[in-house]
mmCIF file of C-alpha atoms in Angstrom:
data_model
loop_
_atom_site.group_PDB
_atom_site.id
_atom_site.type_symbol
_atom_site.label_atom_id
_atom_site.label_comp_id
_atom_site.label_asym_id
_atom_site.label_seq_id
_atom_site.Cartn_x
_atom_site.Cartn_y
_atom_site.Cartn_z
ATOM 1 C CA MET A 534 2.941 -18.018 30.845
ATOM 2 C CA SER A 535 5.699 -18.984 29.338
ATOM 3 C CA ASN A 536 9.336 -17.352 30.365
ATOM 4 C CA SER A 537 9.616 -15.913 27.268
ATOM 5 C CA PHE A 538 6.612 -13.847 27.409
ATOM 6 C CA LEU A 539 7.530 -12.898 31.008
ATOM 7 C CA THR A 540 10.877 -11.550 29.569
ATOM 8 C CA LYS A 541 9.217 -9.689 27.186
ATOM 9 C CA LYS A 542 6.894 -8.179 29.586
ATOM 10 C CA ALA A 543 9.675 -7.319 31.982
ATOM 11 C CA LEU A 544 11.628 -5.482 29.084
ATOM 12 C CA ALA A 545 8.227 -3.696 28.042
ATOM 13 C CA GLN A 546 7.683 -2.899 31.550
ATOM 14 C CA SER A 547 11.341 -1.112 31.485
ATOM 15 C CA LEU A 548 10.857 0.651 28.231
ATOM 16 C CA LYS A 549 7.746 2.348 29.353
ATOM 17 C CA SER A 550 8.896 3.137 32.980
ATOM 18 C CA LEU A 551 12.200 4.852 31.207
ATOM 19 C CA MET A 552 9.956 6.549 28.463
ATOM 20 C CA GLU A 553 8.455 8.406 31.146
ATOM 21 C CA HIS A 554 11.208 10.802 31.876
ATOM 22 C CA ILE A 555 13.428 9.886 28.843
ATOM 23 C CA PRO A 556 12.761 10.355 25.286
ATOM 24 C CA LEU A 557 12.540 7.293 23.108
ATOM 25 C CA ASN A 558 15.206 8.175 21.073
ATOM 26 C CA LYS A 559 17.495 8.728 24.072
ATOM 27 C CA ILE A 560 17.138 5.026 25.509
ATOM 28 C CA SER A 561 19.544 2.293 24.550
ATOM 29 C CA VAL A 562 19.321 -1.152 24.738
ATOM 30 C CA LYS A 563 22.057 -1.021 27.733
ATOM 31 C CA HIS A 564 19.507 1.591 29.349
ATOM 32 C CA LEU A 565 16.924 -1.032 29.306
ATOM 33 C CA VAL A 566 18.618 -4.049 30.163
ATOM 34 C CA ASP A 567 20.362 -2.472 33.006
ATOM 35 C CA ASP A 568 16.755 -1.163 34.286
ATOM 36 C CA CYS A 569 15.389 -4.831 34.310
ATOM 37 C CA GLY A 570 18.506 -6.644 35.557
ATOM 38 C CA LEU A 571 18.944 -8.417 31.875
ATOM 39 C CA ASN A 572 21.620 -8.975 29.173
ATOM 40 C CA ARG A 573 21.837 -7.390 25.831
ATOM 41 C CA GLN A 574 21.892 -11.123 24.509
ATOM 42 C CA THR A 575 18.580 -11.752 26.206
ATOM 43 C CA PHE A 576 17.199 -8.580 24.597
ATOM 44 C CA TYR A 577 18.247 -9.386 21.201
ATOM 45 C CA TYR A 578 16.947 -13.290 21.435
ATOM 46 C CA HIS A 579 13.378 -11.616 21.794
ATOM 47 C CA PHE A 580 13.529 -8.381 19.741
ATOM 48 C CA GLN A 581 15.577 -6.773 16.586
ATOM 49 C CA ASP A 582 15.840 -3.476 18.539
ATOM 50 C CA ILE A 583 13.696 -0.925 20.454
ATOM 51 C CA PHE A 584 11.546 -0.285 17.924
ATOM 52 C CA ASP A 585 10.386 -3.948 17.556
ATOM 53 C CA LEU A 586 9.845 -3.836 21.546
ATOM 54 C CA LEU A 587 7.540 -0.859 21.267
ATOM 55 C CA GLY A 588 5.615 -2.558 18.498
ATOM 56 C CA TRP A 589 5.248 -5.422 20.527
ATOM 57 C CA ILE A 590 4.117 -3.409 23.504
ATOM 58 C CA TYR A 591 1.281 -1.873 21.427
ATOM 59 C CA LYS A 592 0.329 -5.094 19.728
ATOM 60 C CA THR A 593 0.083 -7.118 22.920
ATOM 61 C CA GLU A 594 -1.146 -4.501 25.614
ATOM 62 C CA ALA A 595 -3.923 -3.229 23.454
ATOM 63 C CA VAL A 596 -4.599 -4.895 20.353
ATOM 64 C CA GLU A 597 -6.589 -8.048 22.300
ATOM 65 C CA SER A 598 -8.162 -5.863 24.857
ATOM 66 C CA ILE A 599 -10.875 -4.605 22.117
ATOM 67 C CA ALA A 600 -11.867 -7.939 20.309
ATOM 68 C CA GLN A 601 -15.168 -8.093 21.858
ATOM 69 C CA TYR A 602 -16.108 -5.023 20.645
ATOM 70 C CA ARG A 603 -16.313 -5.363 16.959
ATOM 71 C CA SER A 604 -19.819 -5.388 16.614
ATOM 72 C CA TYR A 605 -22.179 -2.513 15.698
ATOM 73 C CA SER A 606 -24.029 -2.250 18.958
ATOM 74 C CA THR A 607 -20.274 -2.227 20.863
ATOM 75 C CA TRP A 608 -18.190 -0.404 18.565
ATOM 76 C CA THR A 609 -18.187 2.705 20.592
ATOM 77 C CA ASP A 610 -16.962 0.585 23.903
ATOM 78 C CA GLY A 611 -14.358 -0.400 21.645
ATOM 79 C CA PHE A 612 -13.083 3.120 21.049
ATOM 80 C CA TYR A 613 -13.448 4.318 24.185
ATOM 81 C CA ARG A 614 -11.007 1.368 25.400
ATOM 82 C CA ILE A 615 -8.697 2.657 22.968
ATOM 83 C CA PHE A 616 -9.041 6.437 24.433
ATOM 84 C CA CYS A 617 -8.606 4.532 27.828
ATOM 85 C CA TYR A 618 -5.507 2.829 27.029
ATOM 86 C CA ILE A 619 -3.587 5.926 25.787
ATOM 87 C CA GLU A 620 -4.979 8.102 28.722
ATOM 88 C CA SER A 621 -3.461 5.512 31.237
ATOM 89 C CA ASN A 622 -0.031 5.314 29.158
ATOM 90 C CA LYS A 623 0.131 8.518 28.342
ATOM 91 C CA ALA A 624 3.883 9.217 28.763
ATOM 92 C CA PHE A 625 4.161 6.455 26.518
ATOM 93 C CA CYS A 626 1.999 7.272 23.813
ATOM 94 C CA TYR A 627 3.178 10.970 24.057
ATOM 95 C CA ASN A 628 7.045 10.031 23.683
ATOM 96 C CA THR A 629 6.169 7.655 20.909
ATOM 97 C CA LEU A 630 3.999 10.388 18.992
ATOM 98 C CA ASP A 631 7.115 12.649 19.352
ATOM 99 C CA SER A 632 9.799 9.973 17.975
ATOM 100 C CA LEU A 633 11.163 7.803 15.650
ATOM 101 C CA GLY A 634 8.532 5.467 16.714
ATOM 102 C CA ARG A 635 5.809 7.189 15.785
ATOM 103 C CA ASN A 636 4.808 4.645 13.038
ATOM 104 C CA HIS A 637 4.523 1.871 15.733
ATOM 105 C CA LEU A 638 1.926 4.451 17.330
ATOM 106 C CA ASP A 639 0.195 4.982 14.138
ATOM 107 C CA ALA A 640 0.514 1.033 12.956
ATOM 108 C CA TYR A 641 -1.289 0.047 16.481
ATOM 109 C CA LEU A 642 -3.991 2.690 16.114
ATOM 110 C CA TYR A 643 -4.690 1.677 12.620
ATOM 111 C CA GLU A 644 -4.625 -2.110 13.398
ATOM 112 C CA VAL A 645 -7.044 -1.712 16.146
ATOM 113 C CA THR A 646 -9.346 0.862 14.680
ATOM 114 C CA ASN A 647 -9.311 -1.203 11.227
ATOM 115 C CA ASP A 648 -10.046 -4.712 13.161
ATOM 116 C CA LEU A 649 -13.138 -2.845 15.235
ATOM 117 C CA ILE A 650 -14.411 -1.341 12.070
ATOM 118 C CA MET A 651 -14.176 -4.518 9.730
ATOM 119 C CA GLY A 652 -16.224 -6.118 12.604
ATOM 120 C CA VAL A 653 -19.175 -3.589 12.100
ATOM 121 C CA ILE A 654 -18.851 -3.819 8.332
ATOM 122 C CA ASN A 655 -18.862 -7.700 8.168
ATOM 123 C CA GLU A 656 -21.677 -7.723 10.588
ATOM 124 C CA LEU A 657 -23.713 -5.261 8.799
ATOM 125 C CA SER A 658 -23.168 -6.874 5.532
ATOM 126 C CA SER A 659 -23.678 -10.367 6.615
ATOM 127 C CA ASN A 660 -26.890 -10.303 4.240
ATOM 128 C CA MET A 661 -25.726 -8.134 1.559
ATOM 129 C CA THR A 662 -23.488 -8.600 -1.715
ATOM 130 C CA VAL A 663 -20.469 -6.782 -1.162
ATOM 131 C CA SER A 664 -17.385 -7.244 -2.239
ATOM 132 C CA SER A 665 -14.580 -7.608 0.289
ATOM 133 C CA GLU A 666 -12.551 -4.971 -1.783
ATOM 134 C CA ASP A 667 -15.478 -2.766 -1.205
ATOM 135 C CA LYS A 668 -15.723 -3.659 2.780
ATOM 136 C CA ARG A 669 -11.726 -2.994 3.088
ATOM 137 C CA PHE A 670 -12.340 0.482 1.291
ATOM 138 C CA ILE A 671 -14.719 1.580 3.430
ATOM 139 C CA ALA A 672 -13.276 0.461 6.495
ATOM 140 C CA ASN A 673 -10.089 1.950 5.249
ATOM 141 C CA PHE A 674 -11.725 5.374 5.086
ATOM 142 C CA TYR A 675 -13.341 4.976 8.421
ATOM 143 C CA THR A 676 -9.996 4.165 10.264
ATOM 144 C CA LEU A 677 -8.220 6.665 8.617
ATOM 145 C CA ALA A 678 -10.727 9.306 10.059
ATOM 146 C CA PHE A 679 -10.815 7.892 13.466
ATOM 147 C CA THR A 680 -7.204 7.339 13.614
ATOM 148 C CA GLY A 681 -6.605 11.066 12.297
ATOM 149 C CA LEU A 682 -9.079 12.003 15.023
ATOM 150 C CA VAL A 683 -7.245 10.077 18.104
ATOM 151 C CA ILE A 684 -3.628 11.474 16.442
ATOM 152 C CA GLN A 685 -5.137 15.078 16.982
ATOM 153 C CA TRP A 686 -6.286 14.366 20.399
ATOM 154 C CA LEU A 687 -3.310 13.207 21.327
ATOM 155 C CA ARG A 688 -1.594 16.565 19.875
ATOM 156 C CA ASP A 689 -4.145 18.897 21.571
ATOM 157 C CA GLY A 690 -2.819 17.524 25.094
ATOM 158 C CA MET A 691 -5.802 15.042 25.372
ATOM 159 C CA LYS A 692 -7.985 17.654 26.330
ATOM 160 C CA GLU A 693 -11.496 16.468 25.577
ATOM 161 C CA GLN A 694 -13.160 13.640 27.279
ATOM 162 C CA PRO A 695 -12.999 10.460 25.261
ATOM 163 C CA LYS A 696 -16.974 10.158 26.135
ATOM 164 C CA GLN A 697 -17.475 13.774 24.461
ATOM 165 C CA ILE A 698 -15.629 12.728 21.380
ATOM 166 C CA ILE A 699 -17.461 9.193 21.082
ATOM 167 C CA ALA A 700 -20.865 10.671 21.635
ATOM 168 C CA LYS A 701 -20.140 12.961 18.645
ATOM 169 C CA LEU A 702 -18.601 10.203 16.360
ATOM 170 C CA SER A 703 -21.822 7.910 16.915
ATOM 171 C CA GLU A 704 -23.894 10.774 16.274
ATOM 172 C CA LEU A 705 -21.612 11.488 13.128
ATOM 173 C CA ILE A 706 -21.559 8.228 11.623
ATOM 174 C CA GLU A 707 -24.901 6.758 12.967
ATOM 175 C CA GLY A 708 -26.267 4.501 9.726
ATOM 176 C CA ASN A 709 -23.358 6.037 7.742
ATOM 177 C CA PHE A 710 -21.859 2.397 7.664
ATOM 178 C CA LEU A 711 -24.934 0.817 6.475
ATOM 179 C CA LYS A 712 -25.479 3.681 3.811
ATOM 180 C CA ALA A 713 -21.840 3.196 2.663
ATOM 181 C CA LEU A 714 -22.487 -0.771 2.434
ATOM 182 C CA HIS A 715 -25.951 -0.426 0.418
ATOM 183 C CA ARG A 716 -24.011 2.050 -2.156
ATOM 184 C CA TYR A 717 -21.447 -0.537 -2.748
ATOM 185 C CA GLU A 718 -23.722 -3.686 -2.966
ATOM 186 C CA ASP A 719 -24.061 -5.714 -6.141
ATOM 187 C CA LYS A 720 -21.690 -3.672 -7.763
ATOM 188 C CA PRO A 721 -19.154 -5.131 -9.671
ATOM 189 C CA SER A 722 -15.670 -4.793 -8.373
#
């Protein structure tokens, strides 16, 4: 691992640690660098501001962890990993949800969910003639529904078990990806 990556990880770990007991909007760069023993110049060499670091955390910690779940037979496992990430980073995610950094949580959820769903859509449509625009539209629809569900789960205190939510989701949309693709098949864009 490069020194740059290790420095970013140290800053990320400090931010996550501080967010366990301090609201994000009360954390300064000084708090952060003091916590991990670095200087302000080092922070600004790697990130523009704390929100830039926040976005980096979501991208590096979770986005890559679901890459192997982008198929129709494994998408539920990918969603389960998203829920597990949120559960194991509860304070961090809650704090982000209730801050000006909310758009980073939204962007993270959208990116990982859309990546997962596009994998499923591309797999299911491999022998179909569906425009890229229509595939993106279908994926966007399901992505927004799923991310809304996750945000609501967070807002409700994460009471329902992720496996129960995923079982309901699976039952609700079983076959619907394929139905949607068939409806858009061979339609001029």
